[in-house]
Short mmCIF file of C-alpha atoms and ligand atoms in Angstrom, two decimals:
data_model
loop_
_atom_site.label_atom_id
_atom_site.label_comp_id
_atom_site.label_asym_id
_atom_site.label_seq_id
_atom_site.Cartn_x
_atom_site.Cartn_y
_atom_site.Cartn_z
CA UNK A 289 3.50 -1.61 -25.27
CA UNK A 290 6.23 -0.30 -22.96
CA UNK A 291 4.30 -1.36 -19.87
CA UNK A 292 3.82 -4.90 -21.21
CA UNK A 293 7.61 -5.23 -21.52
CA UNK A 294 8.09 -3.99 -17.96
CA UNK A 295 5.30 -6.33 -16.86
CA UNK A 296 7.20 -9.32 -18.26
CA UNK A 297 10.09 -8.47 -15.96
CA UNK A 298 7.90 -7.65 -12.98
CA UNK A 299 6.05 -10.95 -13.33
CA UNK A 300 9.37 -12.78 -12.88
CA UNK A 301 9.45 -11.39 -9.35
CA UNK A 302 7.29 -12.51 -6.43
CA UNK A 303 4.05 -10.36 -6.56
CA UNK A 304 4.42 -8.52 -3.25
CA UNK A 305 8.04 -7.60 -4.00
CA UNK A 306 7.10 -6.47 -7.53
CA UNK A 307 4.38 -4.24 -6.08
CA UNK A 308 6.81 -2.66 -3.62
CA UNK A 309 9.48 -2.10 -6.31
CA UNK A 310 6.97 -0.50 -8.70
CA UNK A 311 5.77 1.95 -6.06
CA UNK A 312 9.32 2.78 -5.01
CA UNK A 313 10.16 3.44 -8.68
CA UNK A 314 7.13 5.74 -8.98
CA UNK A 315 8.30 7.73 -5.94
CA UNK A 316 11.83 8.12 -7.38
CA UNK A 317 10.43 9.07 -10.80
CA UNK A 318 8.23 11.64 -9.14
CA UNK A 319 11.12 13.00 -7.09
CA UNK A 320 13.35 13.37 -10.16
CA UNK A 321 10.61 15.23 -12.07
CA UNK A 322 10.88 12.76 -14.98
CA UNK A 323 7.34 13.67 -15.95
CA UNK A 324 8.30 17.28 -16.38
CA UNK A 325 10.97 16.47 -18.95
CA UNK A 326 9.72 13.39 -20.74
CA UNK A 327 6.10 12.91 -20.32
CA UNK A 328 3.02 15.08 -20.11
CA UNK A 329 -0.26 13.27 -19.64
CA UNK A 330 -3.23 14.74 -21.45
CA UNK A 331 -6.16 14.33 -19.15
CA UNK A 332 -9.65 15.64 -19.77
CA UNK A 333 -10.83 17.19 -16.54
CA UNK A 334 -14.36 16.09 -15.66
CA UNK A 335 -15.21 17.13 -12.13
CA UNK A 336 -17.62 14.84 -10.32
CA UNK A 337 -19.64 15.66 -7.22
CA UNK A 338 -20.02 12.80 -4.77
CA UNK A 339 -20.57 12.66 -0.98
CA UNK A 340 -20.48 16.48 -0.99
CA UNK A 341 -16.90 16.46 -2.34
CA UNK A 342 -15.53 17.47 -5.74
CA UNK A 343 -13.48 14.75 -7.46
CA UNK A 344 -11.30 15.75 -10.43
CA UNK A 345 -12.40 12.57 -12.22
CA UNK A 346 -14.29 9.32 -11.56
CA UNK A 347 -11.38 6.92 -11.15
CA UNK A 348 -9.55 6.31 -7.88
CA UNK A 349 -7.09 3.81 -6.48
CA UNK A 350 -8.67 0.92 -4.59
CA UNK A 351 -7.59 0.27 -1.00
CA UNK A 352 -4.58 -1.97 -0.53
CA UNK A 353 -2.34 -0.37 -3.19
CA UNK A 354 -0.94 2.15 -0.72
CA UNK A 355 -1.70 0.74 2.71
CA UNK A 356 0.42 3.24 4.67
CA UNK A 357 -0.01 6.37 2.56
CA UNK A 358 3.59 6.37 1.34
CA UNK A 359 2.90 6.90 -2.36
CA UNK A 360 0.03 9.41 -2.43
CA UNK A 361 1.66 11.97 -4.74
CA UNK A 362 3.13 9.39 -7.11
CA UNK A 363 -0.22 7.64 -7.52
CA UNK A 364 -2.04 10.92 -8.11
CA UNK A 365 0.53 11.76 -10.82
CA UNK A 366 -0.78 8.73 -12.75
CA UNK A 367 -4.01 10.71 -13.10
CA UNK A 368 -6.24 9.13 -10.44
CA UNK A 369 -8.98 11.50 -9.30
CA UNK A 370 -8.71 10.27 -5.73
CA UNK A 371 -6.47 8.06 -3.64
CA UNK A 372 -7.84 5.62 -1.09
CA UNK A 373 -5.12 4.65 1.36
CA UNK A 374 -5.24 1.79 3.88
CA UNK A 375 -6.55 -0.48 5.17
CA UNK A 376 -5.00 0.74 8.40
CA UNK A 377 -5.78 -0.51 11.89
CA UNK A 378 -5.36 1.23 15.27
CA UNK A 379 -2.13 -0.69 16.01
CA UNK A 380 0.52 -1.78 13.52
CA UNK A 381 0.40 -5.48 12.57
CA UNK A 382 2.46 -7.73 10.30
CA UNK A 383 -0.33 -9.58 8.53
CA UNK A 384 -0.21 -13.20 7.38
CA UNK A 385 3.00 -15.11 6.59
CA UNK A 386 4.46 -14.65 3.10
CA UNK A 387 3.89 -15.56 0.31
CA UNK A 388 0.39 -14.10 0.52
CA UNK A 389 -0.25 -12.67 -2.97
CA UNK A 390 -0.63 -14.88 -6.07
CA UNK A 391 -1.14 -14.08 -9.75
CA UNK A 392 -3.59 -15.96 -11.96
CA UNK A 393 -2.11 -14.63 -15.18
CA UNK A 394 -4.26 -16.28 -17.90
CA UNK A 395 -7.43 -14.78 -16.41
CA UNK A 396 -5.96 -11.50 -15.06
CA UNK A 397 -6.75 -12.43 -11.49
CA UNK A 398 -5.03 -12.03 -8.13
CA UNK A 399 -5.58 -14.00 -4.91
CA UNK A 400 -4.37 -12.27 -1.76
CA UNK A 401 -4.43 -13.09 1.93
CA UNK A 402 -2.41 -10.13 3.19
CA UNK A 403 -4.36 -9.87 6.46
CA UNK A 404 -4.16 -6.08 6.97
CA UNK A 405 -0.38 -5.78 7.17
CA UNK A 406 0.11 -2.11 8.00
CA UNK A 407 2.08 0.31 10.15
CA UNK A 408 -0.91 1.62 12.07
CA UNK A 409 -3.09 4.72 11.98
CA UNK A 410 -0.57 7.10 13.61
CA UNK A 411 2.07 6.35 10.97
CA UNK A 412 -0.52 6.82 8.20
CA UNK A 413 -1.50 10.23 9.59
CA UNK A 414 2.17 11.28 9.68
CA UNK A 415 2.49 10.26 6.02
CA UNK A 416 -0.63 12.20 5.01
CA UNK A 417 0.69 15.29 6.81
CA UNK A 418 4.12 14.94 5.17
CA UNK A 419 2.59 14.45 1.73
CA UNK A 420 0.98 17.89 1.80
CA UNK A 421 -1.41 16.49 -0.83
CA UNK A 422 -4.32 18.76 -1.73
CA UNK A 423 -6.47 16.25 -3.61
CA UNK A 424 -9.06 13.80 -2.30
CA UNK A 425 -7.72 11.19 0.13
CA UNK A 426 -9.97 8.42 1.37
CA UNK A 427 -8.74 6.59 4.43
CA UNK A 428 -9.80 2.95 4.61
CA UNK A 429 -9.88 1.59 8.17
CA UNK A 430 -10.19 -1.85 9.73
CA UNK A 431 -9.87 -3.71 13.00
CA UNK A 432 -6.76 -5.33 14.44
CA UNK A 433 -6.63 -9.10 14.15
CA UNK A 434 -6.48 -9.52 17.95
CA UNK A 435 -9.52 -7.36 18.64
CA UNK A 436 -12.50 -9.59 19.36
CA UNK A 437 -15.38 -9.10 16.95
CA UNK A 438 -17.69 -7.92 19.78
CA UNK A 439 -15.24 -5.06 20.40
CA UNK A 440 -14.48 -4.33 16.73
CA UNK A 441 -16.53 -1.12 16.69
CA UNK A 442 -14.04 0.44 19.13
CA UNK A 443 -11.21 -0.05 16.62
CA UNK A 444 -13.23 1.79 13.95
CA UNK A 445 -14.11 4.60 16.38
CA UNK A 446 -10.44 5.01 17.40
CA UNK A 447 -9.40 5.30 13.74
CA UNK A 448 -12.26 7.69 12.84
CA UNK A 449 -11.39 9.97 15.73
CA UNK A 450 -7.66 10.01 14.87
CA UNK A 451 -7.97 10.45 11.12
CA UNK A 452 -11.02 12.74 10.98
CA UNK A 453 -9.08 15.96 10.34
CA UNK A 454 -6.79 14.40 7.71
CA UNK A 455 -9.20 12.42 5.51
CA UNK A 456 -11.49 13.70 2.75
CA UNK A 457 -13.66 10.62 3.38
CA UNK A 458 -13.37 7.52 5.57
CA UNK A 459 -14.02 4.00 4.26
CA UNK A 460 -15.11 1.35 6.76
CA UNK A 461 -13.76 -2.00 5.63
CA UNK A 462 -15.96 -4.82 6.95
CA UNK A 463 -15.49 -7.04 3.93
CA UNK A 464 -11.90 -8.27 3.80
CA UNK A 465 -11.98 -12.09 3.81
CA UNK A 466 -8.52 -12.30 5.39
CA UNK A 467 -9.30 -11.13 8.93
CA UNK A 468 -11.18 -13.86 10.80
CA UNK A 469 -14.85 -13.00 11.47
CA UNK A 470 -14.55 -9.46 10.03
CA UNK A 471 -17.36 -10.07 7.55
CA UNK A 472 -19.75 -10.86 10.43
CA UNK A 473 -19.99 -7.09 10.86
CA UNK A 474 -22.05 -6.96 7.64
CA UNK A 475 -25.00 -8.80 9.20
CA UNK A 476 -27.89 -8.19 11.60
CA UNK A 477 -27.38 -6.48 14.90
CA UNK A 478 -23.57 -6.19 14.54
CA UNK A 479 -24.11 -4.18 11.33
CA UNK A 480 -26.80 -1.92 12.82
CA UNK A 481 -24.72 -1.32 15.94
CA UNK A 482 -21.66 -0.42 13.83
CA UNK A 483 -23.62 2.05 11.67
CA UNK A 484 -25.25 3.64 14.71
CA UNK A 485 -21.96 4.15 16.55
CA UNK A 486 -19.95 5.46 13.60
CA UNK A 487 -22.73 7.91 12.70
CA UNK A 488 -22.82 9.10 16.32
CA UNK A 489 -19.04 9.59 16.28
CA UNK A 490 -19.23 11.43 12.94
CA UNK A 491 -21.88 13.81 14.33
CA UNK A 492 -19.78 14.49 17.42
CA UNK A 493 -16.62 15.21 15.37
CA UNK A 494 -18.54 17.34 12.86
CA UNK A 495 -19.64 19.54 15.72
CA UNK A 496 -16.17 19.62 17.30
CA UNK A 497 -14.20 20.46 14.13
CA UNK A 498 -16.95 22.19 12.08
CA UNK A 499 -15.99 19.85 9.24
CA UNK A 500 -18.16 17.08 7.80
CA UNK A 501 -16.16 14.02 6.71
CA UNK A 502 -18.28 11.55 4.75
CA UNK A 503 -18.21 7.86 5.68
CA UNK A 504 -18.46 5.00 3.16
CA UNK A 505 -18.99 1.29 3.91
CA UNK A 506 -17.06 -1.26 1.84
CA UNK A 507 -18.92 -4.52 1.26
CA UNK A 508 -18.19 -8.01 0.00
CA UNK A 509 -19.27 -9.53 -3.32
CA UNK A 510 -20.30 -12.74 -1.53
CA UNK A 511 -23.59 -11.36 -0.18
CA UNK A 512 -26.97 -12.71 -1.29
CA UNK A 513 -29.65 -10.51 -2.85
CA UNK A 514 -31.63 -10.66 0.40
CA UNK A 515 -28.59 -9.53 2.38
CA UNK A 516 -27.94 -6.69 -0.07
CA UNK A 517 -31.53 -5.49 0.29
CA UNK A 518 -31.13 -5.51 4.09
CA UNK A 519 -27.81 -3.64 3.85
CA UNK A 520 -29.34 -1.03 1.51
CA UNK A 521 -32.20 -0.37 3.96
CA UNK A 522 -29.78 0.10 6.85
CA UNK A 523 -27.49 2.39 4.83
CA UNK A 524 -30.48 4.61 4.03
CA UNK A 525 -31.79 4.52 7.60
CA UNK A 526 -28.44 5.53 9.11
CA UNK A 527 -27.71 8.09 6.35
CA UNK A 528 -24.36 6.57 5.42
CA UNK A 529 -22.61 8.72 2.81
CA UNK A 530 -21.60 6.04 0.28
CA UNK A 531 -21.11 2.34 -0.29
CA UNK A 532 -18.02 0.82 -1.90
CA UNK A 533 -18.78 -2.36 -3.87
CA UNK A 534 -16.90 -4.61 -3.80
CA UNK A 535 -13.99 -6.17 -1.98
CA UNK A 536 -12.44 -9.49 -3.13
CA UNK A 537 -14.42 -12.75 -3.39
CA UNK A 538 -14.03 -16.11 -1.66
CA UNK A 539 -15.73 -17.78 -4.61
CA UNK A 540 -12.90 -19.29 -6.65
CA UNK A 541 -15.15 -21.45 -8.89
CA UNK A 542 -14.47 -19.29 -11.97
CA UNK A 543 -10.72 -19.96 -11.77
CA UNK A 544 -10.68 -23.68 -10.93
CA UNK A 545 -7.89 -25.62 -12.56
CA UNK A 546 -5.64 -22.58 -13.01
CA UNK A 547 -2.26 -22.29 -11.30
CA UNK A 548 -2.71 -20.74 -7.83
CA UNK A 549 -6.51 -21.16 -7.89
CA UNK A 550 -6.34 -23.27 -4.71
CA UNK A 551 -4.54 -20.59 -2.72
CA UNK A 552 -6.55 -19.30 0.23
CA UNK A 553 -7.64 -15.65 0.13
CA UNK A 554 -9.74 -13.12 -1.74
CA UNK A 555 -9.90 -13.21 -5.53
CA UNK A 556 -9.82 -9.94 -7.49
CA UNK A 557 -9.38 -8.82 -11.08
CA UNK A 558 -11.22 -10.02 -14.17
CA UNK A 559 -12.83 -13.10 -12.48
CA UNK A 560 -14.61 -10.67 -10.10
CA UNK A 561 -15.78 -8.25 -12.77
CA UNK A 562 -19.27 -9.64 -13.50
CA UNK A 563 -20.19 -10.34 -9.86
CA UNK A 564 -19.20 -6.91 -8.60
CA UNK A 565 -21.17 -5.25 -11.41
CA UNK A 566 -24.23 -7.35 -10.46
CA UNK A 567 -23.87 -6.22 -6.84
CA UNK A 568 -23.76 -2.58 -7.98
CA UNK A 569 -26.99 -3.11 -10.00
CA UNK A 570 -28.80 -4.62 -7.00
CA UNK A 571 -27.58 -1.84 -4.70
CA UNK A 572 -28.52 0.81 -7.24
CA UNK A 573 -32.09 -0.50 -7.46
CA UNK A 574 -32.47 -0.60 -3.70
CA UNK A 575 -30.68 2.61 -2.76
CA UNK A 576 -32.85 4.62 -5.20
CA UNK A 577 -30.13 7.23 -5.72
CA UNK A 578 -30.24 8.16 -2.02
CA UNK A 579 -26.69 6.92 -1.46
CA UNK A 580 -23.89 6.99 -4.06
CA UNK A 581 -22.04 3.82 -5.04
CA UNK A 582 -18.28 3.55 -5.58
CA UNK A 583 -17.80 0.63 -7.97
CA UNK A 584 -14.73 -1.60 -7.82
CA UNK A 585 -13.93 -5.10 -9.01
CA UNK A 586 -12.30 -6.31 -12.19
CA UNK A 587 -12.13 -3.03 -14.10
CA UNK A 588 -9.62 -3.83 -16.85
CA UNK A 589 -10.87 -1.79 -19.84
CA UNK A 590 -12.88 1.28 -20.82
CA UNK A 591 -15.85 -1.04 -21.45
CA UNK A 592 -15.76 -2.59 -17.98
CA UNK A 593 -15.46 0.86 -16.40
CA UNK A 594 -18.48 2.05 -18.41
CA UNK A 595 -20.46 -1.02 -17.30
CA UNK A 596 -19.87 -0.18 -13.63
CA UNK A 597 -21.04 3.40 -14.25
CA UNK A 598 -24.08 2.25 -16.27
CA UNK A 599 -24.99 -0.11 -13.41
CA UNK A 600 -25.13 2.79 -10.97
CA UNK A 601 -21.60 3.66 -9.81
CA UNK A 602 -20.87 7.38 -9.43
CA UNK A 603 -17.16 6.78 -8.85
CA UNK A 604 -14.99 3.77 -9.67
CA UNK A 605 -11.74 2.29 -8.34
CA UNK A 606 -9.14 -0.10 -9.65
CA UNK A 607 -6.39 -2.33 -8.25
CA UNK A 608 -5.74 -5.52 -10.28
CA UNK A 609 -6.32 -3.75 -13.63
CA UNK A 610 -3.39 -1.48 -12.85
CA UNK A 611 -1.13 -4.51 -12.27
CA UNK A 612 -2.16 -6.17 -15.54
CA UNK A 613 -2.49 -3.11 -17.82
CA UNK A 614 -0.38 -0.35 -16.28
CA UNK A 615 -0.85 3.42 -16.08
CA UNK A 616 -2.05 3.78 -19.69
CA UNK A 617 -5.36 2.18 -18.72
CA UNK A 618 -5.81 4.86 -16.04
CA UNK A 619 -5.55 7.59 -18.66
CA UNK A 620 -7.83 5.77 -21.12
CA UNK A 621 -10.55 5.27 -18.52
CA UNK A 622 -10.36 8.85 -17.31
CA UNK A 623 -10.59 10.21 -20.83
CA UNK A 624 -13.17 7.84 -22.28
CA UNK A 625 -15.32 6.15 -19.61
C1 FMN B 101 -3.07 -7.40 -2.95
C2 FMN B 101 -4.38 -6.77 -2.57
C3 FMN B 101 -4.51 -6.12 -1.34
C4 FMN B 101 -5.74 -5.54 -0.99
N1 FMN B 101 -5.83 -4.90 0.21
C5 FMN B 101 -7.01 -4.30 0.54
C6 FMN B 101 -7.14 -3.58 1.76
O1 FMN B 101 -6.19 -3.44 2.53
N2 FMN B 101 -8.35 -3.03 2.04
C7 FMN B 101 -9.43 -3.14 1.21
O2 FMN B 101 -10.51 -2.59 1.52
N3 FMN B 101 -9.33 -3.78 0.04
C8 FMN B 101 -8.16 -4.36 -0.31
N4 FMN B 101 -8.06 -5.02 -1.51
C9 FMN B 101 -9.26 -5.11 -2.37
C10 FMN B 101 -9.28 -4.00 -3.42
O3 FMN B 101 -9.35 -2.73 -2.83
C11 FMN B 101 -10.49 -4.19 -4.38
O4 FMN B 101 -11.67 -4.03 -3.63
C12 FMN B 101 -10.50 -5.55 -5.04
O5 FMN B 101 -9.21 -5.98 -5.36
C13 FMN B 101 -11.34 -5.54 -6.32
O6 FMN B 101 -10.81 -4.63 -7.25
P1 FMN B 101 -9.85 -5.06 -8.48
O7 FMN B 101 -10.53 -6.23 -9.15
O8 FMN B 101 -9.74 -3.83 -9.33
O9 FMN B 101 -8.56 -5.48 -7.87
C14 FMN B 101 -6.86 -5.60 -1.88
C15 FMN B 101 -6.69 -6.24 -3.13
C16 FMN B 101 -5.48 -6.81 -3.49
C17 FMN B 101 -5.35 -7.46 -4.83
#
């Protein structure tokens, strides 16, 4: 109830500003130890094993909430079992012109075309070090806008090398619709070449640091069944540690006629829920439990979280659901899904 009142106020503000203010508030609240005096969350602890790591529960933050790793502690205080920061790129970049985030309130959707605005991998590493956080941190990496697609692999290798000692796992984002040509990396020879080179780099760094950091690939919901079967085969062949399904969709047909539906960018939230669950089912059938799935897309209730798990997801993540339903949903999902 309290969150829905706050939400009314937040929704009067432009979405990107509201997001920033909310996270700043969480950091201040955390700093002042409000939780200690006013609020103790009761969270059932259900450890989950995935990618060789132990997660304190199944639910994590989806990439994009904390692009620069500035709110790791505050987000974990909400109860999340893991925090995925990023997407970060080798060099800082400003992203697309504002406004670039739009609410579709009646259907609990968001369209964004942020375009990997971030302060770069070095700044993210500094923030992880400063945070002193002991839980699971996934670092989601991407390529700079100005890097040609034929040289994109180098951007991923630079980030893997830099972040290897500071990440619990690394997520390779090849599915954002807001960086021109990025999604080409999901197909054919570009995909195989990427998997081969990141696996080679992982092996080299494992040997150097005597630490194995799992690597997950984040895919789009706009892939056909045939493409998903191909991707599954390659993930098994290259022994990738996990797949994250899914990123936002370019298919806006389910929201046509609504305010903001014609905005360019990736659609997330409830309108993505069914499609991302279908993708998880197809992956689950084809991966035959050889590679775990991290399910994300439109989780806005205990039921939708359970559906992702029943379809084959070992872990789940949420972004838009947090905007529309607040921290209480985090606790409900952790305790009941
Ligand atoms: C404003 C916004 C920014 C996002 N930024 C990123 C990002 O930087 N990297 C990424 O992999 N996914 C990003 N995403 C996608 C989410 O991580 C998630 O895959 C997608 O929104 C579906 O989940 P949801 O329906 O729970 O929001 C972003 C989503 C939103 C709404």
